[in-house]
mmCIF file of C-alpha atoms in Angstrom:
data_model
loop_
_atom_site.group_PDB
_atom_site.id
_atom_site.type_symbol
_atom_site.label_atom_id
_atom_site.label_comp_id
_atom_site.label_asym_id
_atom_site.label_seq_id
_atom_site.Cartn_x
_atom_site.Cartn_y
_atom_site.Cartn_z
ATOM 1 C CA MET A 24 262.923 122.077 -168.362
ATOM 2 C CA ALA A 25 264.872 124.850 -166.702
ATOM 3 C CA ASP A 26 263.169 126.313 -163.640
ATOM 4 C CA ASN A 27 262.325 129.898 -164.556
ATOM 5 C CA LYS A 28 263.018 132.476 -161.853
ATOM 6 C CA PHE A 29 260.732 135.381 -161.033
ATOM 7 C CA ALA A 30 263.752 137.647 -160.782
ATOM 8 C CA GLN A 31 264.489 136.923 -164.457
ATOM 9 C CA LEU A 32 260.913 137.263 -165.697
ATOM 10 C CA GLY A 33 259.685 140.209 -163.646
ATOM 11 C CA ARG A 34 256.190 140.469 -162.139
ATOM 12 C CA VAL A 35 254.409 141.855 -165.217
ATOM 13 C CA GLU A 36 255.895 139.343 -167.655
ATOM 14 C CA ALA A 37 255.173 136.492 -165.246
ATOM 15 C CA ILE A 38 251.505 137.497 -165.050
ATOM 16 C CA ARG A 39 251.313 137.862 -168.843
ATOM 17 C CA GLN A 40 252.742 134.368 -169.340
ATOM 18 C CA LEU A 41 250.404 132.851 -166.750
ATOM 19 C CA PHE A 42 247.380 134.222 -168.619
ATOM 20 C CA GLU A 43 248.690 133.090 -172.013
ATOM 21 C CA GLY A 44 246.337 130.515 -173.555
ATOM 22 C CA THR A 45 243.797 130.568 -170.689
ATOM 23 C CA GLY A 46 241.083 132.456 -172.558
ATOM 24 C CA TYR A 47 241.023 135.117 -169.842
ATOM 25 C CA THR A 48 242.393 138.642 -170.317
ATOM 26 C CA ALA A 49 245.501 139.611 -168.369
ATOM 27 C CA PHE A 50 245.562 142.895 -166.446
ATOM 28 C CA GLU A 51 241.772 143.187 -166.469
ATOM 29 C CA GLU A 52 241.625 145.097 -163.198
ATOM 30 C CA PRO A 53 239.324 145.401 -161.506
ATOM 31 C CA CYS A 54 237.236 142.434 -162.632
ATOM 32 C CA TRP A 55 233.762 143.437 -163.715
ATOM 33 C CA PHE A 56 230.568 142.036 -165.209
ATOM 34 C CA ASP A 57 227.292 143.353 -166.591
ATOM 35 C CA ASP A 58 224.249 141.857 -164.878
ATOM 36 C CA ALA A 59 221.393 142.538 -167.258
ATOM 37 C CA ASP A 60 218.849 140.961 -164.905
ATOM 38 C CA GLY A 61 219.624 143.303 -162.014
ATOM 39 C CA GLY A 62 220.201 140.503 -159.518
ATOM 40 C CA TYR A 63 221.678 140.709 -156.041
ATOM 41 C CA VAL A 64 225.493 140.950 -156.022
ATOM 42 C CA THR A 65 227.436 139.080 -153.339
ATOM 43 C CA THR A 66 231.088 138.321 -152.630
ATOM 44 C CA ALA A 67 233.196 135.762 -150.769
ATOM 45 C CA SER A 68 236.910 135.744 -150.010
ATOM 46 C CA ARG A 69 239.501 133.557 -148.329
ATOM 47 C CA LEU A 70 243.199 133.620 -147.479
ATOM 48 C CA LEU A 71 245.073 130.302 -147.531
ATOM 49 C CA LEU A 72 248.483 130.136 -145.851
ATOM 50 C CA GLU A 73 251.232 127.568 -146.272
ATOM 51 C CA GLY A 74 251.779 125.604 -143.084
ATOM 52 C CA ILE A 75 248.291 126.364 -141.813
ATOM 53 C CA ASP A 76 245.854 125.641 -144.649
ATOM 54 C CA PHE A 77 248.081 123.386 -146.768
ATOM 55 C CA ASN A 78 251.401 121.563 -146.796
ATOM 56 C CA LEU A 79 253.405 121.700 -150.033
ATOM 57 C CA VAL A 80 255.246 118.500 -149.082
ATOM 58 C CA TYR A 81 252.272 116.467 -150.331
ATOM 59 C CA PHE A 82 249.813 118.948 -151.861
ATOM 60 C CA PRO A 83 249.974 119.004 -155.707
ATOM 61 C CA TYR A 84 250.111 122.596 -156.940
ATOM 62 C CA LYS A 85 247.335 122.110 -159.493
ATOM 63 C CA HIS A 86 245.001 120.588 -156.888
ATOM 64 C CA LEU A 87 245.808 123.437 -154.507
ATOM 65 C CA GLY A 88 244.861 126.030 -157.117
ATOM 66 C CA TYR A 89 241.622 124.199 -157.873
ATOM 67 C CA LYS A 90 240.726 123.866 -154.196
ATOM 68 C CA SER A 91 241.406 127.563 -153.585
ATOM 69 C CA VAL A 92 238.670 128.505 -156.061
ATOM 70 C CA ILE A 93 236.217 125.929 -154.682
ATOM 71 C CA SER A 94 236.764 127.388 -151.203
ATOM 72 C CA VAL A 95 235.018 130.605 -152.271
ATOM 73 C CA VAL A 96 232.564 129.620 -155.010
ATOM 74 C CA GLY A 97 230.924 127.277 -152.504
ATOM 75 C CA GLU A 98 230.096 130.262 -150.301
ATOM 76 C CA LEU A 99 228.162 131.766 -153.229
ATOM 77 C CA TYR A 100 226.306 128.551 -154.037
ATOM 78 C CA ALA A 101 225.216 128.359 -150.409
ATOM 79 C CA VAL A 102 223.297 131.631 -150.840
ATOM 80 C CA MET A 103 221.966 130.619 -154.287
ATOM 81 C CA ALA A 104 224.346 132.902 -156.205
ATOM 82 C CA MET A 105 226.348 132.140 -159.344
ATOM 83 C CA PRO A 106 230.027 133.222 -159.540
ATOM 84 C CA ARG A 107 231.037 135.753 -162.193
ATOM 85 C CA THR A 108 234.460 137.211 -161.322
ATOM 86 C CA LEU A 109 237.536 135.926 -159.517
ATOM 87 C CA SER A 110 240.426 137.983 -158.095
ATOM 88 C CA VAL A 111 243.604 136.201 -157.008
ATOM 89 C CA VAL A 112 246.675 137.515 -155.192
ATOM 90 C CA LEU A 113 249.583 135.123 -154.709
ATOM 91 C CA GLY A 114 252.277 135.722 -152.106
ATOM 92 C CA VAL A 115 255.286 133.922 -153.603
ATOM 93 C CA SER A 116 258.319 132.915 -151.545
ATOM 94 C CA ALA A 117 261.853 132.646 -152.939
ATOM 95 C CA LYS A 118 261.772 128.830 -152.865
ATOM 96 C CA LEU A 119 259.091 128.753 -155.579
ATOM 97 C CA GLY A 120 259.871 129.071 -159.277
ATOM 98 C CA PHE A 121 257.655 130.212 -162.112
ATOM 99 C CA ASP A 122 256.925 126.629 -163.207
ATOM 100 C CA GLN A 123 255.443 125.762 -159.815
ATOM 101 C CA ILE A 124 253.267 128.877 -159.784
ATOM 102 C CA SER A 125 252.242 128.092 -163.367
ATOM 103 C CA GLU A 126 251.020 124.675 -162.200
ATOM 104 C CA LEU A 127 249.106 126.295 -159.335
ATOM 105 C CA TRP A 128 247.592 128.795 -161.763
ATOM 106 C CA SER A 129 246.471 126.020 -164.115
ATOM 107 C CA GLY A 130 244.338 124.578 -161.317
ATOM 108 C CA ILE A 131 242.831 128.003 -160.617
ATOM 109 C CA VAL A 132 241.973 128.504 -164.287
ATOM 110 C CA PHE A 133 240.497 125.005 -164.597
ATOM 111 C CA ALA A 134 238.179 125.609 -161.635
ATOM 112 C CA ALA A 135 237.240 129.089 -162.869
ATOM 113 C CA LYS A 136 236.137 127.721 -166.235
ATOM 114 C CA GLU A 137 234.336 124.758 -164.675
ATOM 115 C CA HIS A 138 232.245 127.118 -162.555
ATOM 116 C CA GLY A 139 231.407 129.623 -165.281
ATOM 117 C CA ILE A 140 233.565 132.508 -164.064
ATOM 118 C CA LYS A 141 233.733 135.166 -166.772
ATOM 119 C CA SER A 142 236.524 137.463 -165.588
ATOM 120 C CA VAL A 143 239.741 136.729 -163.681
ATOM 121 C CA SER A 144 242.476 138.989 -162.290
ATOM 122 C CA LEU A 145 245.856 138.088 -160.796
ATOM 123 C CA ASP A 146 248.586 139.870 -158.876
ATOM 124 C CA LEU A 147 251.879 138.567 -157.508
ATOM 125 C CA GLN A 148 253.567 139.707 -154.307
ATOM 126 C CA PRO A 149 256.776 138.576 -152.587
ATOM 127 C CA SER A 150 256.384 136.578 -149.381
ATOM 128 C CA GLN A 151 258.875 135.810 -146.611
ATOM 129 C CA THR A 152 256.655 133.253 -144.890
ATOM 130 C CA GLY A 153 255.861 130.753 -147.636
ATOM 131 C CA LEU A 154 253.129 130.628 -150.257
ATOM 132 C CA SER A 155 249.900 132.518 -149.566
ATOM 133 C CA ILE A 156 246.787 132.474 -151.737
ATOM 134 C CA SER A 157 244.145 135.190 -151.494
ATOM 135 C CA VAL A 158 240.985 134.489 -153.502
ATOM 136 C CA SER A 159 237.889 136.651 -153.820
ATOM 137 C CA VAL A 160 234.845 135.820 -155.924
ATOM 138 C CA THR A 161 231.848 137.975 -156.871
ATOM 139 C CA GLY A 162 228.542 136.617 -158.108
ATOM 140 C CA VAL A 163 224.851 137.266 -158.577
ATOM 141 C CA ALA A 164 221.715 135.792 -157.037
ATOM 142 C CA SER A 165 218.551 136.154 -159.076
ATOM 143 C CA LYS A 166 215.797 138.338 -157.660
ATOM 144 C CA LYS A 167 213.434 135.508 -158.624
ATOM 145 C CA VAL A 168 214.856 133.407 -155.780
ATOM 146 C CA LEU A 169 212.415 133.989 -152.928
ATOM 147 C CA ARG A 170 213.570 132.292 -149.766
ATOM 148 C CA PRO A 171 210.683 130.887 -147.714
ATOM 149 C CA LYS A 172 210.429 131.519 -143.988
ATOM 150 C CA ALA A 173 212.074 128.696 -142.051
ATOM 151 C CA ALA A 174 209.874 126.625 -139.750
ATOM 152 C CA SER A 175 210.287 123.818 -137.244
ATOM 153 C CA LYS A 176 210.464 120.399 -138.992
ATOM 154 C CA ASP A 177 212.014 121.839 -142.173
ATOM 155 C CA LEU A 178 214.715 119.493 -143.468
ATOM 156 C CA ILE A 179 218.482 119.925 -143.064
ATOM 157 C CA CYS A 180 220.370 118.416 -146.015
ATOM 158 C CA VAL A 181 224.034 118.103 -147.026
ATOM 159 C CA SER A 182 225.552 117.543 -150.461
ATOM 160 C CA GLY A 183 227.914 114.683 -149.603
ATOM 161 C CA SER A 184 230.086 112.819 -147.125
ATOM 162 C CA LEU A 185 231.345 114.649 -144.048
ATOM 163 C CA GLY A 186 234.571 114.190 -142.110
ATOM 164 C CA ALA A 187 236.286 112.731 -145.187
ATOM 165 C CA ALA A 188 238.606 115.700 -145.782
ATOM 166 C CA TYR A 189 239.911 115.671 -142.201
ATOM 167 C CA LEU A 190 240.485 111.918 -142.344
ATOM 168 C CA GLY A 191 242.149 112.270 -145.749
ATOM 169 C CA MET A 192 244.559 114.814 -144.311
ATOM 170 C CA GLN A 193 245.380 112.361 -141.514
ATOM 171 C CA VAL A 194 246.253 109.724 -144.125
ATOM 172 C CA LEU A 195 248.654 112.141 -145.828
ATOM 173 C CA GLU A 196 250.229 113.115 -142.510
ATOM 174 C CA ARG A 197 250.329 109.736 -140.774
ATOM 175 C CA LYS A 198 249.880 106.974 -143.378
ATOM 176 C CA PRO A 199 251.474 108.149 -146.639
ATOM 177 C CA GLY A 200 252.127 104.534 -147.630
ATOM 178 C CA GLU A 201 248.388 103.766 -147.770
ATOM 179 C CA LEU A 202 247.196 106.460 -150.187
ATOM 180 C CA GLU A 203 245.681 103.918 -152.584
ATOM 181 C CA THR A 204 243.696 102.217 -149.812
ATOM 182 C CA TYR A 205 242.166 105.532 -148.737
ATOM 183 C CA LYS A 206 242.186 107.359 -152.087
ATOM 184 C CA MET A 207 238.565 108.560 -151.726
ATOM 185 C CA LEU A 208 239.371 110.188 -148.384
ATOM 186 C CA VAL A 209 242.609 111.682 -149.692
ATOM 187 C CA GLY A 210 240.767 112.989 -152.756
ATOM 188 C CA ALA A 211 238.154 114.634 -150.553
ATOM 189 C CA TYR A 212 240.924 116.689 -148.951
ATOM 190 C CA LEU A 213 243.165 117.420 -151.933
ATOM 191 C CA LYS A 214 240.526 118.068 -154.600
ATOM 192 C CA PRO A 215 237.014 118.664 -153.239
ATOM 193 C CA GLU A 216 234.417 119.045 -155.968
ATOM 194 C CA LEU A 217 231.097 120.882 -156.179
ATOM 195 C CA SER A 218 228.491 120.667 -158.896
ATOM 196 C CA PRO A 219 228.168 124.020 -160.702
ATOM 197 C CA GLN A 220 224.597 123.038 -161.630
ATOM 198 C CA THR A 221 223.168 122.794 -158.096
ATOM 199 C CA VAL A 222 221.778 126.337 -157.878
ATOM 200 C CA THR A 223 220.273 126.186 -161.370
ATOM 201 C CA GLN A 224 218.710 122.797 -160.710
ATOM 202 C CA LEU A 225 217.132 123.974 -157.460
ATOM 203 C CA CYS A 226 215.656 127.005 -159.216
ATOM 204 C CA ASP A 227 214.387 124.911 -162.121
ATOM 205 C CA GLU A 228 212.580 122.635 -159.674
ATOM 206 C CA GLY A 229 211.154 125.574 -157.733
ATOM 207 C CA ILE A 230 212.922 124.464 -154.551
ATOM 208 C CA TYR A 231 214.272 127.467 -152.648
ATOM 209 C CA PRO A 232 216.203 126.795 -149.413
ATOM 210 C CA SER A 233 215.363 129.090 -146.529
ATOM 211 C CA PHE A 234 219.018 128.957 -145.403
ATOM 212 C CA GLY A 235 222.252 127.706 -146.930
ATOM 213 C CA TYR A 236 225.811 127.284 -145.627
ATOM 214 C CA PHE A 237 229.143 126.088 -146.967
ATOM 215 C CA VAL A 238 230.553 123.487 -144.569
ATOM 216 C CA THR A 239 234.251 124.341 -144.185
ATOM 217 C CA ARG A 240 234.848 124.270 -140.417
ATOM 218 C CA GLY A 241 232.860 121.193 -139.491
ATOM 219 C CA LEU A 242 229.149 120.418 -139.358
ATOM 220 C CA SER A 243 228.782 121.789 -135.818
ATOM 221 C CA ASP A 244 229.887 125.252 -136.904
ATOM 222 C CA ALA A 245 227.428 125.307 -139.832
ATOM 223 C CA VAL A 246 224.501 124.094 -137.713
ATOM 224 C CA LYS A 247 225.249 126.566 -134.938
ATOM 225 C CA ARG A 248 225.229 129.377 -137.516
ATOM 226 C CA LEU A 249 221.925 128.056 -138.835
ATOM 227 C CA SER A 250 220.390 128.051 -135.351
ATOM 228 C CA ARG A 251 221.685 131.570 -134.692
ATOM 229 C CA ASP A 252 220.436 132.988 -137.990
ATOM 230 C CA SER A 253 217.060 131.259 -138.030
ATOM 231 C CA GLY A 254 216.234 131.751 -134.351
ATOM 232 C CA LEU A 255 215.293 128.049 -134.203
ATOM 233 C CA GLY A 256 216.761 124.872 -132.814
ATOM 234 C CA ALA A 257 218.228 122.131 -134.991
ATOM 235 C CA LYS A 258 218.444 118.375 -134.572
ATOM 236 C CA ILE A 259 221.118 116.426 -136.444
ATOM 237 C CA TYR A 260 220.906 112.625 -136.309
ATOM 238 C CA ALA A 261 224.293 110.925 -136.031
ATOM 239 C CA ASP A 262 223.125 107.834 -137.908
ATOM 240 C CA LYS A 263 221.995 109.969 -140.868
ATOM 241 C CA ILE A 264 225.355 111.702 -141.438
ATOM 242 C CA PRO A 265 226.920 110.400 -144.692
ATOM 243 C CA PHE A 266 230.455 108.992 -144.547
ATOM 244 C CA GLU A 267 232.947 107.681 -147.096
ATOM 245 C CA GLY A 268 233.177 103.884 -146.998
ATOM 246 C CA ASN A 269 236.609 103.617 -145.363
ATOM 247 C CA SER A 270 235.998 106.261 -142.711
ATOM 248 C CA PHE A 271 235.273 103.890 -139.851
ATOM 249 C CA ALA A 272 238.105 101.479 -140.689
ATOM 250 C CA LEU A 273 240.582 104.362 -140.731
ATOM 251 C CA GLY A 274 238.999 105.847 -137.630
ATOM 252 C CA ARG A 275 239.584 102.629 -135.700
ATOM 253 C CA ASP A 276 243.167 102.466 -136.936
ATOM 254 C CA LEU A 277 243.972 106.078 -135.975
ATOM 255 C CA ASP A 278 241.699 106.262 -132.911
ATOM 256 C CA ILE A 279 239.593 109.014 -134.508
ATOM 257 C CA ASP A 280 235.801 108.976 -134.250
ATOM 258 C CA PRO A 281 234.424 109.691 -137.771
ATOM 259 C CA VAL A 282 231.380 111.379 -136.227
ATOM 260 C CA SER A 283 233.690 113.753 -134.363
ATOM 261 C CA ALA A 284 235.607 114.344 -137.620
ATOM 262 C CA ALA A 285 232.340 115.245 -139.352
ATOM 263 C CA MET A 286 231.216 117.561 -136.579
ATOM 264 C CA ASN A 287 234.526 119.330 -135.971
ATOM 265 C CA GLY A 288 236.879 118.601 -138.897
ATOM 266 C CA GLY A 289 237.509 121.141 -141.619
ATOM 267 C CA ASP A 290 237.639 121.444 -145.402
ATOM 268 C CA ASP A 291 234.698 119.173 -146.245
ATOM 269 C CA PHE A 292 233.473 121.828 -148.717
ATOM 270 C CA LYS A 293 229.884 120.568 -148.760
ATOM 271 C CA LEU A 294 226.649 122.520 -149.086
ATOM 272 C CA LEU A 295 224.095 122.495 -146.285
ATOM 273 C CA PHE A 296 220.557 123.603 -147.158
ATOM 274 C CA VAL A 297 217.287 123.914 -145.251
ATOM 275 C CA ILE A 298 214.452 122.635 -147.444
ATOM 276 C CA PRO A 299 210.720 123.163 -146.664
ATOM 277 C CA ILE A 300 209.268 119.881 -145.450
ATOM 278 C CA LEU A 301 206.401 120.153 -147.948
ATOM 279 C CA GLN A 302 208.963 119.720 -150.738
ATOM 280 C CA LEU A 303 210.398 116.510 -149.281
ATOM 281 C CA GLU A 304 209.244 114.141 -152.034
ATOM 282 C CA LYS A 305 210.341 116.397 -154.897
ATOM 283 C CA PHE A 306 213.715 117.006 -153.254
ATOM 284 C CA ARG A 307 214.331 113.295 -152.621
ATOM 285 C CA LYS A 308 213.444 112.432 -156.208
ATOM 286 C CA ASN A 309 215.541 115.079 -157.965
ATOM 287 C CA PHE A 310 218.490 115.582 -155.593
ATOM 288 C CA GLN A 311 219.614 112.080 -154.718
ATOM 289 C CA THR A 312 223.220 113.154 -154.094
ATOM 290 C CA PHE A 313 222.009 115.072 -151.028
ATOM 291 C CA ASP A 314 221.408 113.404 -147.670
ATOM 292 C CA ILE A 315 218.742 114.491 -145.198
ATOM 293 C CA ILE A 316 220.514 114.543 -141.833
ATOM 294 C CA GLY A 317 218.074 116.357 -139.544
ATOM 295 C CA HIS A 318 215.493 119.088 -139.178
ATOM 296 C CA LEU A 319 214.809 122.419 -137.552
ATOM 297 C CA ALA A 320 213.158 122.392 -134.121
ATOM 298 C CA GLN A 321 211.744 124.763 -131.533
ATOM 299 C CA LYS A 322 214.134 127.470 -130.318
ATOM 300 C CA ASP A 323 214.566 126.034 -126.819
ATOM 301 C CA VAL A 324 216.013 122.811 -128.266
ATOM 302 C CA GLY A 325 219.107 124.624 -129.542
ATOM 303 C CA PRO A 326 221.539 122.904 -131.933
ATOM 304 C CA VAL A 327 221.884 119.263 -130.855
ATOM 305 C CA LEU A 328 223.343 116.001 -132.125
ATOM 306 C CA VAL A 329 220.974 113.071 -131.558
ATOM 307 C CA THR A 330 222.767 109.758 -130.925
ATOM 308 C CA PRO A 331 221.354 106.449 -132.263
ATOM 309 C CA ASP A 332 219.904 105.714 -128.813
ATOM 310 C CA GLY A 333 218.081 109.051 -128.683
ATOM 311 C CA VAL A 334 220.385 111.083 -126.435
ATOM 312 C CA GLU A 335 220.551 114.776 -127.430
ATOM 313 C CA LEU A 336 224.046 116.281 -127.135
ATOM 314 C CA THR A 337 224.461 120.047 -127.268
ATOM 315 C CA MET A 338 226.774 121.000 -130.125
ATOM 316 C CA THR A 339 230.056 122.773 -129.533
ATOM 317 C CA ALA A 340 232.345 124.223 -132.197
ATOM 318 C CA GLN A 341 235.753 125.886 -132.397
ATOM 319 C CA GLY A 342 235.532 129.664 -132.553
ATOM 320 C CA TRP A 343 232.324 129.832 -130.505
ATOM 321 C CA ASN A 344 232.044 131.023 -126.918
ATOM 322 C CA GLU A 345 230.033 128.116 -125.521
ATOM 323 C CA GLN A 346 228.988 130.129 -122.472
ATOM 324 C CA GLU A 347 226.925 132.520 -124.586
#
């Protein structure tokens, strides 16, 4: 297949062809939706840059498109909202042809349909610094979702293994010959997945988290935000953090502590919820893919990591002024 050039197609024709056969309407700008229930509207956005957020040497274009959408819909799920519209702007460098962008777009469309997004818009811009992907999603949270007041001893839960994405990236960077051995870790980085049913299932069970966060910059960052927003302390137990099976073997090989990867690594794309302790049994029974990793505590405790021998270590995280 000949590699189509953007200079030959033109921006408008390229966008029209990318939308062809997707089921979405091209040039539907701005995206819009009619919320008959009058829920709360919320948005999330992210900019992904080549060389910083991804490396095209080993990142499949379709996976990259899929992951770009997950990076923002997860922010909505964390606040119990369902995505409705998606706006995408691609900064395309001269080294990329239409066929490569078409592959990227196929991953975006696949994720949009998987997560029930009704309206999608796309624009293309030239870029001199490599591929850039700007994604913005809008969604609605039902007014029926009444968040309870958080209290000490409420449970802190996460939706899956932590640290896996960071370790998977290390495999791609440092051990490309062992992709099959560490395929679960590599998959966690290249194609993170979220269940689009989580919010609906929580509502159906009458379980409403008091706080929710999307873990993208490490567990420490999410827990520190939780402590800040709730005005309470938080205890995370190191031996309760879920890990992929090969994490410790790879960690020994690369001299990386998997616990440190979980606390400070990025791109895990997991949901962290605070669940009222009185709903412990119902939550355990109906949400077995979640792990309970800690609980809220009195304010003076602060956010701490509790080691297996009971030592409480104050959490630190990139982007935070630890002197405050």
